[in-house]
């Protein structure tokens, strides 16, 4: 807390309770907390992650206290109970191989959420740094850097990912990296555009006049100013990445059975729509819920991070 | 030795429509503790002069074609970036025109205020904080210890300009360049800000270059004034001499155009014509086409500042030769 570092003889800021935050981030948090939709989104995402990551662990609980619906493995096949509608034993029903759908959705959630977060983090890091450097330094370097982006853009996405997978081999981690490596292009363009207009702002000129080095200006004055659009775009990237993962799984390049992801479950559900509509409905419902939550959270974050729009 | 000596500064902008000669052969000097005014209309090159000295000209399209700016033995125009970085913000500070856009909206006032201290003096954060609060009190911000935690958007224009001044002066510079510090403010605040700069100048003993297009502001504030037109200095003199005994027709016309000096109801005096297009070469005196006293000679002969009376320089060829008496 910055306020604590003030000398003792200086009175601490007297601001109302909800403004006690000492940094941009805690201020933003207070504003976010007032946005009900965003908070609801945050809770839902938190709940989903909790269920996905901890739910399957309940299998190791003693039989007496573990919920019957959570006692299956995502890969366990039971050909006697194929394509069963939701029941007391299989809360969300089973699929064509008799695997418990709830377990598969929870396991698939792990993969989908991880892909979404990791790939977005990868694309965020590469994109923001690349775009900010190109935009701020400008000149020939900018031209070269952005032409590279253009070239990568023009490669068909699937081809690019397939090439990556062929060269590096196939693993879950690679999916994260491969998707992130494709998604950063748009991020870099957005950031570069923002930086180009920021660079001409007077406060950047003032920062140069104060004797700041380029690195400090970039990190302290430019990047915080592009965070708003970046975060909004990032929250849109997460669902995009999840869909891309579903697409890759469909092509046989992503998650392989018996592993599941929300995308692959939806695809499976679509194949069995007539005989087992519950697969598509439940997988689709969970996926949509996650996407909605992400969007509301993104909206809330954008408003919260824009200090100028704050009305306090 | 003067604190800052600028010799033959020429800053051109290489645009698609040709080379714009924004500053074309400007020379002046400023002593320690002195207040120098630079006046001129929009596009006369007064701001570019200030920007050039601190390396703030965007390159390209801008380019400093020639000149030297000796500050304490260091040529600001040719020294290394590292050296320049050590000087700007530490020994030479700048205040910008628009306080609404010269503060980073995403950083608290406190973080921006102590930044120069942290990077130039490596001051301890707590010490810097205390200095920042003191400085903010000094520039007349009420409840400085509370307000310092605010964001720029929570401040009014006048208060932001006070913050800018605090930020510029917190490292106790030897020279302050104020680029139209009051243009974006309303009249009552203007006077307060000028008073504040004057007060701080007396306390810190720094030299000030005040860039302005407002003759009133300059007359009450500066020891010496340069009048710029089309990237060149037309006249340079002590403030009183400049205002009461102009030695250049442009300056004389400027004085005549001041509404405050004219009788009520009378038609206001204006200088006919427009400033020249700086992307074309100008032969002779740039003011000649608009000058009431111009003759053939003015469009041809080479112009340059010459001392006509003690410490009073003019670029008017006819005055220099003694065949034009103004006033």
Coordinates of C-alpha atoms in Angstrom, one line a residue, chain A residues 2-3 5-7 9-15 19 21-27 31 200-214 216 220-222 224-229 305-310 312, chain B residues 51 54-56 58 81-82 84-86 88-90 92-94 96-99 101-108 110-112 115-116 118-120 122 125-126 129-130 133 145-146 148-151 153-154 164 167-168:
Chain A
X2 CA 1.5 3.2 -1.1
X3 CA -0.2 5.4 1.4
X5 CA 5.0 4.9 2.8
X6 CA 4.0 8.5 3.4
X7 CA 6.0 10.2 6.2
X9 CA 3.7 13.8 9.9
X10 CA 1.6 13.9 6.7
X11 CA -2.0 13.1 7.1
X12 CA -3.2 10.1 5.2
X13 CA -5.6 10.8 2.4
X14 CA -9.1 11.2 3.7
X15 CA -11.3 9.7 1.0
X19 CA -11.9 5.0 -2.7
X21 CA -7.4 2.0 -2.9
X22 CA -3.8 3.0 -3.3
X23 CA -3.1 2.0 -6.9
X24 CA -4.8 2.0 -10.2
X25 CA -5.5 -1.7 -9.7
X26 CA -7.2 -1.4 -6.4
X27 CA -9.2 1.5 -7.6
X31 CA -15.2 0.1 -9.6
X200 CA 1.8 12.0 -30.2
X201 CA 0.1 12.9 -27.0
X202 CA 1.6 15.7 -25.0
X203 CA 2.1 13.8 -21.9
X204 CA 4.5 11.5 -23.7
X205 CA 6.3 14.6 -24.9
X206 CA 6.3 15.8 -21.4
X207 CA 7.8 12.5 -20.2
X208 CA 10.6 12.9 -22.8
X209 CA 11.2 16.4 -21.6
X210 CA 11.5 15.1 -18.1
X211 CA 14.4 13.0 -19.2
X212 CA 12.8 9.6 -19.1
X213 CA 14.3 6.7 -21.1
X214 CA 12.4 5.0 -23.8
X216 CA 10.4 3.6 -18.9
X220 CA 5.1 3.2 -17.4
X221 CA 3.3 5.7 -19.7
X222 CA 2.3 3.9 -22.8
X224 CA -1.0 1.3 -19.0
X225 CA -2.8 3.6 -21.4
X226 CA -3.4 0.8 -23.9
X227 CA -4.6 -1.7 -21.3
X228 CA -8.3 -0.8 -21.7
X229 CA -8.7 -1.9 -25.3
X305 CA -9.8 0.3 -15.9
X306 CA -10.8 3.5 -17.6
X307 CA -9.9 6.1 -14.9
X308 CA -11.2 8.9 -17.0
X309 CA -14.7 7.5 -17.3
X310 CA -14.8 6.9 -13.5
X312 CA -16.0 9.1 -8.3
Chain B
X51 CA 11.4 22.1 -28.6
X54 CA 15.4 19.8 -25.7
X55 CA 15.5 17.4 -28.6
X56 CA 11.7 17.1 -28.8
X58 CA 10.0 14.5 -34.1
X81 CA 21.3 11.1 -26.0
X82 CA 22.5 10.1 -22.6
X84 CA 20.8 15.2 -23.1
X85 CA 18.6 12.9 -20.9
X86 CA 20.6 13.9 -17.9
X88 CA 16.4 17.6 -19.6
X89 CA 14.0 17.3 -16.7
X90 CA 16.9 17.9 -14.3
X92 CA 16.3 22.3 -18.0
X93 CA 12.5 21.8 -17.5
X94 CA 9.6 22.5 -19.7
X96 CA 3.6 22.8 -21.9
X97 CA 0.7 24.7 -23.4
X98 CA -2.2 22.4 -22.6
X99 CA -2.3 21.1 -19.0
X101 CA -3.2 16.6 -22.1
X102 CA 0.3 16.9 -20.6
X103 CA -0.4 14.6 -17.6
X104 CA -0.7 10.9 -18.0
X105 CA -4.3 10.1 -17.2
X106 CA -3.5 6.7 -15.9
X107 CA -1.0 7.7 -13.2
X108 CA -1.6 9.4 -9.9
X110 CA 2.1 11.7 -6.9
X111 CA 3.7 9.1 -9.2
X112 CA 4.2 11.7 -11.9
X115 CA 9.2 10.6 -11.3
X116 CA 11.9 13.2 -12.1
X118 CA 13.5 9.1 -8.9
X119 CA 15.2 9.0 -12.2
X120 CA 17.5 11.9 -12.0
X122 CA 17.7 8.5 -7.4
X125 CA 10.8 7.2 -2.4
X126 CA 9.8 8.5 1.0
X129 CA 7.1 11.9 -1.5
X130 CA 7.7 14.5 1.1
X133 CA 3.9 17.3 -1.1
X145 CA -1.2 15.8 1.1
X146 CA -4.6 14.5 0.2
X148 CA -1.5 14.3 -4.3
X149 CA -3.2 10.9 -4.4
X150 CA -5.7 12.0 -7.0
X151 CA -5.7 11.3 -10.8
X153 CA -8.9 14.1 -14.2
X154 CA -9.9 15.1 -10.7
X164 CA 3.0 20.7 -14.2
X167 CA 6.8 18.7 -11.7
X168 CA 9.1 20.9 -13.8

